[in-house]
Tab-separated table of C-alpha atoms in Angstrom:
chain	number	residue	atom	x	y	z
A	1	MET	CA	81.110	171.400	174.772
A	2	SER	CA	78.127	170.426	172.648
A	3	SER	CA	75.730	172.790	173.249
A	4	SER	CA	73.083	171.264	170.907
A	5	THR	CA	73.035	168.134	173.273
A	6	GLU	CA	73.387	170.151	176.513
A	7	TRP	CA	69.754	170.220	177.880
A	8	PRO	CA	68.695	173.443	179.656
A	9	LEU	CA	67.940	173.766	183.282
A	10	TRP	CA	64.478	173.986	184.603
A	11	GLU	CA	63.402	175.170	188.007
A	12	VAL	CA	60.168	173.125	189.234
A	13	PHE	CA	57.402	174.422	191.544
A	14	VAL	CA	54.578	172.355	193.083
A	15	ARG	CA	51.349	173.120	194.692
A	16	SER	CA	50.280	170.420	197.202
A	17	ARG	CA	46.850	168.876	197.390
A	18	ARG	CA	45.816	171.731	200.105
A	19	GLY	CA	48.640	174.114	199.209
A	20	LEU	CA	47.766	177.494	198.348
A	21	SER	CA	50.317	178.286	196.535
A	22	HIS	CA	53.371	176.910	194.531
A	23	THR	CA	56.492	176.353	195.865
A	24	HIS	CA	59.895	175.842	194.596
A	25	ALA	CA	60.821	172.189	195.008
A	26	GLY	CA	64.164	172.108	192.832
A	27	SER	CA	65.563	172.068	189.375
A	28	LEU	CA	66.352	169.600	186.814
A	29	HIS	CA	67.550	169.504	183.175
A	30	ALA	CA	65.162	168.460	180.348
A	31	PRO	CA	65.435	168.935	176.474
A	32	ASP	CA	61.814	170.759	176.508
A	33	ALA	CA	59.027	171.917	178.545
A	34	GLU	CA	57.023	168.868	178.034
A	35	MET	CA	59.737	166.500	178.995
A	36	ALA	CA	60.680	168.973	182.237
A	37	LEU	CA	57.266	168.379	183.047
A	38	ARG	CA	57.112	164.712	182.856
A	39	ASN	CA	60.475	164.412	184.775
A	40	ALA	CA	59.314	166.930	187.408
A	41	ARG	CA	56.214	164.786	187.743
A	42	ASP	CA	58.628	161.587	188.400
A	43	LEU	CA	61.239	163.391	190.263
A	44	TYR	CA	59.230	165.962	192.835
A	45	THR	CA	55.663	164.346	193.090
A	46	ARG	CA	56.503	160.327	193.714
A	47	ARG	CA	55.000	160.463	197.010
A	48	SER	CA	51.944	162.634	196.097
A	49	GLU	CA	53.622	165.855	196.864
A	50	GLY	CA	51.355	167.877	194.497
A	51	VAL	CA	48.562	168.218	192.337
A	52	SER	CA	49.811	171.050	190.213
A	53	LEU	CA	53.472	171.550	188.299
A	54	TRP	CA	54.801	174.696	187.056
A	55	VAL	CA	58.393	174.283	184.955
A	56	VAL	CA	60.356	177.571	184.141
A	57	PRO	CA	63.456	177.739	182.388
A	58	ALA	CA	65.974	178.798	184.753
A	59	ALA	CA	67.165	181.168	182.545
A	60	ALA	CA	64.023	183.214	182.313
A	61	ILE	CA	64.162	183.912	185.993
A	62	THR	CA	65.640	187.486	187.438
A	63	ALA	CA	66.841	187.593	190.842
A	64	SER	CA	67.426	190.245	193.454
A	65	SER	CA	70.911	190.670	194.444
A	66	PRO	CA	72.212	189.589	197.930
A	67	ASP	CA	74.973	192.719	197.840
A	68	GLU	CA	72.051	194.969	197.726
A	69	LYS	CA	69.897	192.992	200.237
A	70	ASP	CA	69.947	195.723	202.896
A	71	SER	CA	69.254	198.679	200.643
A	72	PHE	CA	66.712	197.070	198.375
A	73	PHE	CA	64.655	195.557	201.006
A	74	GLU	CA	65.046	198.769	203.365
A	75	PRO	CA	61.899	200.716	202.599
A	76	ALA	CA	59.735	197.867	204.305
A	77	GLY	CA	61.405	198.699	207.613
A	78	ASP	CA	60.882	202.128	208.372
A	79	LYS	CA	56.926	201.752	207.722
A	80	PRO	CA	55.523	199.965	210.671
A	81	TYR	CA	52.062	201.278	210.299
A	82	ARG	CA	51.555	198.952	207.590
A	83	HIS	CA	51.312	196.189	210.330
A	84	PRO	CA	47.947	195.981	212.149
A	85	THR	CA	50.133	195.970	215.386
A	86	PHE	CA	50.961	199.676	214.913
A	87	TYR	CA	47.337	200.803	216.087
A	88	ASP	CA	46.360	200.877	219.631
A	89	ILE	CA	42.550	200.057	219.868
A	90	PRO	CA	40.907	200.570	223.100
A	91	GLU	CA	40.119	197.304	225.187
A	92	GLY	CA	36.571	195.700	224.814
A	93	VAL	CA	36.339	196.778	221.249
A	94	LYS	CA	35.325	193.338	219.289
A	95	HIS	CA	35.656	192.125	215.584
A	96	LEU	CA	38.738	194.597	214.839
B	1	MET	CA	73.276	204.888	197.392
B	2	ALA	CA	75.673	202.143	196.608
B	3	THR	CA	77.783	204.374	194.437
B	4	ALA	CA	78.150	207.175	197.305
B	5	ALA	CA	79.156	204.622	199.461
B	6	ALA	CA	81.743	203.494	197.435
B	7	GLN	CA	82.917	207.123	196.541
B	8	LYS	CA	83.360	207.188	200.347
B	9	ALA	CA	84.988	204.330	200.825
B	10	ALA	CA	87.578	205.804	197.868
B	11	GLU	CA	87.955	209.059	199.930
B	12	THR	CA	88.901	207.362	203.163
B	13	GLU	CA	90.854	204.911	201.383
B	14	PRO	CA	92.966	206.222	198.608
B	15	GLY	CA	94.279	203.506	196.018
B	16	GLY	CA	92.168	201.047	194.311
B	17	ALA	CA	94.021	198.249	195.428
B	18	GLY	CA	93.543	199.296	199.160
B	19	SER	CA	89.578	199.733	199.135
B	20	ALA	CA	89.799	196.160	196.960
B	21	ALA	CA	91.388	194.264	199.656
B	22	ALA	CA	89.160	196.239	202.090
B	23	ARG	CA	86.005	194.922	200.467
B	24	ALA	CA	87.372	191.411	200.405
B	25	ALA	CA	87.991	191.299	204.122
B	26	GLU	CA	84.618	192.911	204.178
B	27	GLN	CA	83.151	189.863	202.585
B	28	GLN	CA	85.222	187.335	204.197
B	29	ALA	CA	83.827	188.965	207.354
B	30	ALA	CA	80.333	188.624	206.262
B	31	PHE	CA	80.487	185.358	205.409
B	32	ASP	CA	82.272	184.026	208.729
B	33	GLU	CA	79.751	185.645	210.494
B	34	ALA	CA	76.901	184.032	208.583
B	35	VAL	CA	78.290	180.748	209.092
B	36	ALA	CA	78.913	181.457	213.003
B	37	ALA	CA	75.449	182.616	213.136
B	38	ASP	CA	74.451	179.351	211.358
B	39	GLU	CA	72.758	181.215	208.769
B	40	ARG	CA	72.537	179.614	205.130
B	41	ILE	CA	75.105	180.676	202.669
B	42	GLU	CA	73.079	181.029	199.423
B	43	PRO	CA	74.207	180.455	195.636
B	44	ARG	CA	74.455	184.192	194.938
B	45	ASP	CA	76.207	184.957	198.371
B	46	TRP	CA	79.747	185.466	198.453
B	47	MET	CA	81.818	182.722	199.540
B	48	PRO	CA	85.465	181.779	199.839
B	49	ASP	CA	87.002	180.210	196.671
B	50	ALA	CA	88.040	177.342	198.838
B	51	TYR	CA	84.682	176.647	200.165
B	52	ARG	CA	82.911	176.739	196.596
B	53	THR	CA	85.567	174.199	195.516
B	54	SER	CA	85.113	171.707	198.679
B	55	LEU	CA	81.500	171.863	198.235
B	56	ILE	CA	81.520	170.915	194.356
B	57	ARG	CA	83.996	168.204	195.105
B	58	GLN	CA	81.710	166.899	198.215
B	59	ILE	CA	78.250	167.347	196.421
B	60	ALA	CA	79.573	166.250	193.271
B	61	GLN	CA	80.928	163.104	194.262
B	62	HIS	CA	77.797	162.656	196.551
B	63	ALA	CA	75.676	162.482	193.558
B	64	HIS	CA	77.902	160.173	191.576
B	65	SER	CA	77.616	157.847	194.464
B	66	GLU	CA	73.623	157.786	194.116
B	67	ILE	CA	74.221	157.154	190.349
B	68	ILE	CA	76.636	154.548	190.743
B	69	GLY	CA	74.826	153.052	193.718
B	70	MET	CA	71.947	151.954	191.286
B	71	GLN	CA	74.341	149.253	189.857
B	72	PRO	CA	74.653	147.019	192.577
B	73	GLU	CA	70.831	146.992	193.542
B	74	ALA	CA	69.635	147.009	190.186
B	75	ASN	CA	71.805	143.845	189.712
B	76	TRP	CA	68.711	141.845	191.664
B	77	ILE	CA	65.863	143.443	190.326
B	78	THR	CA	65.096	140.592	187.584
B	79	ARG	CA	65.822	138.077	190.071
B	80	ALA	CA	64.056	139.263	193.007
B	81	PRO	CA	62.174	136.355	194.836
B	82	SER	CA	58.445	137.945	194.973
B	83	LEU	CA	56.680	140.700	193.151
B	84	ARG	CA	56.517	142.655	196.329
B	85	ARG	CA	60.034	142.679	196.892
B	86	LYS	CA	60.884	143.478	193.139
B	87	ALA	CA	58.425	146.550	193.189
B	88	ILE	CA	59.854	147.854	196.542
B	89	LEU	CA	63.496	147.621	194.658
B	90	MET	CA	62.488	149.398	191.561
B	91	ALA	CA	60.997	152.178	193.684
B	92	LYS	CA	64.250	152.193	195.392
B	93	VAL	CA	66.693	152.389	192.658
B	94	GLN	CA	64.233	155.035	191.093
B	95	ASP	CA	64.626	157.029	194.281
B	96	GLU	CA	68.390	156.910	193.765
B	97	ALA	CA	68.212	158.348	190.472
B	98	GLY	CA	66.144	161.254	192.053
B	99	HIS	CA	68.675	161.758	194.905
B	100	GLY	CA	71.363	162.017	192.072
B	101	LEU	CA	69.466	165.009	190.503
B	102	TYR	CA	68.845	166.699	193.186
B	103	LEU	CA	72.438	166.245	194.219
B	104	TYR	CA	73.646	167.436	190.857
B	105	SER	CA	71.326	170.392	190.799
B	106	ALA	CA	72.490	171.495	194.419
B	107	ALA	CA	76.150	171.133	192.746
B	108	GLU	CA	75.142	173.328	189.902
B	109	THR	CA	74.117	176.287	192.062
B	110	LEU	CA	77.971	176.605	192.820
B	111	GLY	CA	78.759	177.333	189.038
B	112	VAL	CA	79.632	173.860	187.479
B	113	SER	CA	77.264	171.937	184.873
B	114	ARG	CA	76.305	168.513	185.349
B	115	ASP	CA	77.549	167.373	181.928
B	116	GLU	CA	81.051	168.697	183.467
B	117	LEU	CA	80.616	166.709	186.579
B	118	LEU	CA	79.627	163.634	184.737
B	119	ASP	CA	82.715	163.849	182.413
B	120	LYS	CA	84.720	163.962	185.541
B	121	LEU	CA	83.225	160.746	186.931
B	122	HIS	CA	83.589	158.891	183.521
B	123	SER	CA	87.101	159.846	183.470
B	124	GLY	CA	88.029	158.932	186.959
B	125	ARG	CA	88.627	162.705	188.061
B	126	GLN	CA	85.874	162.405	190.743
B	127	LYS	CA	85.182	159.630	192.936
B	128	TYR	CA	82.104	157.928	194.406
B	129	SER	CA	81.557	156.453	197.559
B	130	SER	CA	83.995	153.094	198.003
B	131	ILE	CA	80.977	151.207	198.919
B	132	PHE	CA	79.508	150.537	195.386
B	133	ASN	CA	82.663	148.589	194.398
B	134	TYR	CA	81.329	145.615	196.295
B	135	PRO	CA	79.549	142.965	194.501
B	136	THR	CA	75.852	141.707	195.183
B	137	LEU	CA	76.322	137.947	195.381
B	138	THR	CA	73.006	136.749	196.650
B	139	TRP	CA	69.549	138.165	196.833
B	140	ALA	CA	70.349	139.179	200.767
B	141	ASP	CA	72.675	141.404	199.800
B	142	VAL	CA	70.105	143.846	198.699
B	143	GLY	CA	68.664	143.805	202.513
B	144	ALA	CA	72.046	144.204	203.777
B	145	ILE	CA	72.660	147.351	201.569
B	146	GLY	CA	69.180	148.583	202.681
B	147	TRP	CA	69.956	148.094	206.370
B	148	LEU	CA	73.749	149.066	206.623
B	149	VAL	CA	74.768	150.834	203.572
B	150	ASP	CA	71.621	153.003	203.626
B	151	GLY	CA	71.934	153.122	207.569
B	152	ALA	CA	75.293	154.358	207.413
B	153	ALA	CA	74.265	156.904	204.664
B	154	ILE	CA	71.429	158.298	206.829
B	155	THR	CA	73.922	158.703	209.791
B	156	ASN	CA	76.187	160.722	207.587
B	157	GLN	CA	73.493	162.463	205.745
B	158	VAL	CA	70.929	163.886	208.847
B	159	PRO	CA	73.635	166.173	210.159
B	160	LEU	CA	74.026	167.381	206.528
B	161	CYS	CA	70.524	168.817	206.657
B	162	ARG	CA	72.010	171.374	208.801
B	163	CYS	CA	74.987	172.084	206.453
B	164	SER	CA	76.026	175.693	206.136
B	165	TYR	CA	75.193	175.532	202.261
B	166	GLY	CA	71.437	176.127	201.734
B	167	PRO	CA	70.833	174.038	198.385
B	168	TYR	CA	72.770	171.264	199.850
B	169	ALA	CA	70.965	171.338	203.178
B	170	ARG	CA	67.730	171.325	201.331
B	171	ALA	CA	68.631	168.415	198.966
B	172	MET	CA	69.574	166.477	202.086
B	173	ILE	CA	66.276	167.141	204.159
B	174	ARG	CA	64.635	165.704	200.913
B	175	VAL	CA	66.849	162.771	200.608
B	176	CYS	CA	66.724	161.694	204.133
B	177	LYS	CA	63.155	161.553	204.418
B	178	GLU	CA	63.101	159.118	201.074
B	179	GLU	CA	66.270	157.107	202.395
B	180	SER	CA	64.409	155.793	205.647
B	181	PHE	CA	61.997	153.974	203.772
B	182	HIS	CA	65.315	152.304	201.979
B	183	GLN	CA	66.777	151.442	205.264
B	184	ARG	CA	63.409	149.916	206.629
B	185	GLN	CA	62.572	147.545	203.539
B	186	GLY	CA	66.090	146.534	203.855
B	187	TYR	CA	65.758	145.859	207.386
B	188	GLU	CA	62.481	143.936	206.999
B	189	SER	CA	63.892	141.988	204.174
B	190	LEU	CA	66.811	140.677	206.342
B	191	LEU	CA	64.082	139.861	209.152
B	192	ALA	CA	62.071	137.488	206.908
B	193	LEU	CA	65.080	136.103	205.841
B	194	SER	CA	66.625	135.594	209.211
B	195	ARG	CA	63.290	134.134	210.274
B	196	GLY	CA	62.953	131.782	207.464
B	197	THR	CA	64.811	128.386	206.597
B	198	GLN	CA	67.856	127.166	207.711
B	199	ALA	CA	69.162	128.309	204.098
B	200	GLN	CA	67.609	132.039	204.193
B	201	HIS	CA	68.959	132.624	207.736
B	202	GLU	CA	72.662	131.773	206.414
B	203	MET	CA	72.203	133.771	203.265
B	204	ALA	CA	71.246	136.891	205.552
B	205	GLN	CA	74.179	136.213	207.714
B	206	ASP	CA	76.491	135.902	205.225
B	207	ALA	CA	75.376	139.288	203.632
B	208	VAL	CA	75.911	140.671	206.665
B	209	ASN	CA	79.240	139.579	207.378
B	210	ARG	CA	80.232	140.618	203.960
B	211	TRP	CA	78.693	144.502	204.285
B	212	TRP	CA	79.381	145.077	207.926
B	213	TRP	CA	82.951	146.263	207.729
B	214	PRO	CA	82.452	148.266	204.115
B	215	SER	CA	79.648	149.921	205.653
B	216	LEU	CA	81.831	151.243	208.612
B	217	MET	CA	84.236	152.356	205.943
B	218	MET	CA	81.699	154.615	204.637
B	219	PHE	CA	82.444	157.171	207.197
B	220	GLY	CA	85.423	157.856	205.617
B	221	PRO	CA	89.195	157.426	207.183
B	222	PRO	CA	89.908	158.021	211.018
B	223	ASP	CA	89.805	161.556	211.848
B	224	GLU	CA	93.536	162.061	212.402
B	225	GLU	CA	93.833	161.003	208.439
B	226	SER	CA	90.862	162.868	207.003
B	227	SER	CA	92.246	165.616	204.998
B	228	HIS	CA	89.339	167.728	204.456
B	229	SER	CA	87.606	167.054	208.035
B	230	GLU	CA	88.865	169.801	209.903
B	231	GLN	CA	87.938	172.547	207.378
B	232	SER	CA	84.628	171.247	206.375
B	233	MET	CA	83.671	171.062	209.994
B	234	THR	CA	85.047	174.886	210.538
B	235	TRP	CA	82.919	175.779	207.692
B	236	LYS	CA	80.110	173.960	209.125
B	237	ILE	CA	79.457	171.728	206.040
B	238	LYS	CA	80.345	168.996	208.324
B	239	ARG	CA	79.014	169.084	211.738
B	240	HIS	CA	80.770	165.878	213.262
B	241	SER	CA	83.813	163.957	212.899
B	242	ASN	CA	84.120	160.715	210.828
B	243	ASP	CA	84.855	158.586	213.680
B	244	GLU	CA	81.870	160.343	215.750
B	245	LEU	CA	79.651	159.158	213.158
B	246	ARG	CA	80.864	155.692	212.602
B	247	GLN	CA	80.624	155.179	216.629
B	248	ARG	CA	76.857	156.553	216.682
B	249	PHE	CA	76.375	154.145	213.853
B	250	VAL	CA	77.789	150.978	215.705
B	251	ASP	CA	75.942	151.955	218.437
B	252	ILE	CA	72.692	152.138	216.620
B	253	CYS	CA	73.303	148.676	215.165
B	254	VAL	CA	73.919	146.362	217.568
B	255	PRO	CA	70.590	146.277	219.167
B	256	GLN	CA	69.190	146.364	215.658
B	257	ALA	CA	71.208	143.493	214.908
B	258	GLU	CA	70.178	141.692	218.036
B	259	SER	CA	66.499	141.936	216.648
B	260	LEU	CA	67.284	140.564	213.688
B	261	GLY	CA	68.464	137.400	215.086
B	262	LEU	CA	72.026	138.022	212.984
B	263	THR	CA	75.518	138.771	214.478
B	264	LEU	CA	78.090	141.440	213.365
B	265	PRO	CA	81.087	139.931	212.264
B	266	ASP	CA	83.327	141.326	215.142
B	267	PRO	CA	84.961	139.502	217.980
B	268	ASP	CA	85.920	142.956	219.746
B	269	LEU	CA	82.446	144.095	219.417
B	270	LYS	CA	81.209	144.945	223.104
B	271	TRP	CA	79.551	147.362	225.352
B	272	ASN	CA	82.076	149.788	227.429
B	273	GLU	CA	80.237	150.727	230.233
B	274	ALA	CA	82.725	153.588	231.067
B	275	ARG	CA	82.529	155.046	227.707
B	276	GLY	CA	78.570	154.523	227.496
B	277	HIS	CA	79.376	153.319	223.564
B	278	HIS	CA	80.414	149.771	221.913
B	279	ASP	CA	84.013	148.970	221.572
B	280	PHE	CA	84.581	147.421	218.103
B	281	GLY	CA	87.683	145.921	216.384
B	282	PRO	CA	90.086	147.800	214.020
B	283	ILE	CA	89.371	148.493	210.736
B	284	ASP	CA	91.235	147.216	207.542
B	285	TRP	CA	92.488	150.504	205.973
B	286	THR	CA	94.693	148.948	203.775
B	287	GLU	CA	91.371	147.439	202.223
B	288	PHE	CA	89.681	151.094	202.033
B	289	TRP	CA	92.373	152.689	200.426
B	290	ASP	CA	92.897	150.316	198.039
B	291	VAL	CA	88.976	150.261	196.829
B	292	LEU	CA	89.451	154.425	196.596
B	293	LYS	CA	92.301	153.798	194.450
B	294	GLY	CA	90.363	151.957	192.103
B	295	ASN	CA	91.572	148.266	193.107
B	296	GLY	CA	88.042	147.005	194.411
B	297	PRO	CA	86.053	144.378	193.531
B	298	CYS	CA	83.744	146.272	190.943
B	299	ASN	CA	85.577	149.413	190.508
B	300	ASP	CA	86.084	148.505	186.728
B	301	GLN	CA	82.774	146.949	185.990
B	302	ARG	CA	80.737	150.089	187.694
B	303	ILE	CA	82.660	152.753	185.685
B	304	THR	CA	82.638	151.122	182.394
B	305	GLN	CA	78.992	150.101	182.693
B	306	ARG	CA	78.224	153.898	183.413
B	307	ARG	CA	80.398	155.009	180.695
B	308	ARG	CA	78.885	152.992	178.257
B	309	ALA	CA	75.353	153.871	179.216
B	310	HIS	CA	76.610	157.597	178.499
B	311	GLU	CA	78.356	156.817	175.182
B	312	GLU	CA	75.513	154.507	173.952
B	313	GLY	CA	72.755	156.952	175.021
B	314	ALA	CA	74.259	159.944	173.147
B	315	TRP	CA	72.317	159.298	169.894
B	316	VAL	CA	69.139	159.523	172.221
B	317	ARG	CA	69.901	162.853	173.791
B	318	GLU	CA	71.022	164.244	170.503
B	319	ALA	CA	67.359	163.494	169.179
B	320	ALA	CA	65.750	164.865	172.257
B	321	ALA	CA	67.457	168.012	171.496
B	322	ALA	CA	66.648	168.008	167.774
B	323	TYR	CA	63.308	167.398	168.466
B	324	ALA	CA	62.965	170.083	170.937
B	325	THR	CA	64.753	172.666	168.574
B	326	LYS	CA	62.023	171.725	166.183
B	327	GLN	CA	59.018	171.806	168.474
B	328	ALA	CA	60.377	175.247	169.497
B	329	GLY	CA	59.559	176.524	166.180
B	330	ALA	CA	56.396	174.611	165.511
B	331	PRO	CA	54.051	176.381	167.902
B	332	ARG	CA	54.495	179.657	166.186
B	333	ALA	CA	53.456	177.926	163.094
B	334	ASP	CA	50.324	176.402	164.550
B	335	THR	CA	49.167	179.502	166.344
B	336	ALA	CA	49.753	181.553	162.864
B	337	ALA	CA	47.629	178.839	161.219
B	338	THR	CA	44.922	179.334	163.704
B	339	ALA	CA	44.815	183.016	163.320
B	340	HIS	CA	44.870	182.487	159.854
B	341	GLY	CA	41.744	180.017	159.703
B	342	GLU	CA	39.520	182.809	162.282
B	343	ALA	CA	40.454	185.405	160.059
B	344	THR	CA	39.133	183.829	156.902
B	345	ALA	CA	36.171	182.166	158.752
């Protein structure tokens, strides 16, 4: 394998014109960040999908593990008081 | 917590081998459940080895088809009859390159590298769609490819948007959106020819005559001869059988051909009231298998051209990599110089 010519993988995030945040669009190979940006422009915004692009080396991303999904996200499940619907408000009270 | 669970499992099931088997069964069950519930399988989820292998094969060959598929159409870019048609054709070929890249990315989430897949394409160990081994002999072929070949591809690909493997399904959603532009431009192009001069009409009809049967072959062998179909449907990689999709395509095309003012080259083609579908004539499967084995009209030409582009481009890829390495070192030098400049100012 010629590791000198195998280009690294980049993950691409696009923010659309009205989008509030960057959304993962896909990935691509490129020798450096500049080329990754240019290729991402051609590949993921050919139809005016966005006005801002981020490229991140795939190797720089750490993901949560699907095996520990339940235990990892468990703390969110037993705290219903984090949601506004948890609280009873008398009828007729406005702007709340 | 995970350790405690593991300990408990070890206690209830003494012997390492036993608990490993239990773990495997548990993973298989979780996978089967997710597929049954129409949930997506994601890259880091456990999946059966055969599911992974089968997906790599299918997605890679799909990607290869997009890349090889650029050739028959690109053949007409320099000879397109108007600037409008030329610009459209270039945009379409660019889309196909993009589709190839989306699909290689999806395949890579399964643990293979793009270079490895390209290597398999170049050495003939992985295939691409048999359709691209047919030559584009006239300008009308570009229209026929758009209408029939891309039409068949869409019929095949729309159900793949619900495929059980998440990255493949998401790639297909993107591809299908763009593919409908291809199909419509092809149809419009054929319509212009069909309504043009006698010679243009004949050229359009000739192209449809040559592309119709190969397009029907794009759906793959008949159900009873399709080796991967049953398993793929159980895994919900595929949602419909080859014959089902082929029938759907025929039913879609018949009225479209009528509107075009062109005929489909099949004397047995007729509406069957009882089935609610069109009956159509037998497909020449000998030709299909022959093309698939590498004996089609353009197999050698397509793969030779791809291989040559790869080999002759090697020094450019090396230059880009060398430049990237050099640049990676450069910014630090710049920053150091700036910091130094500021310090002395």
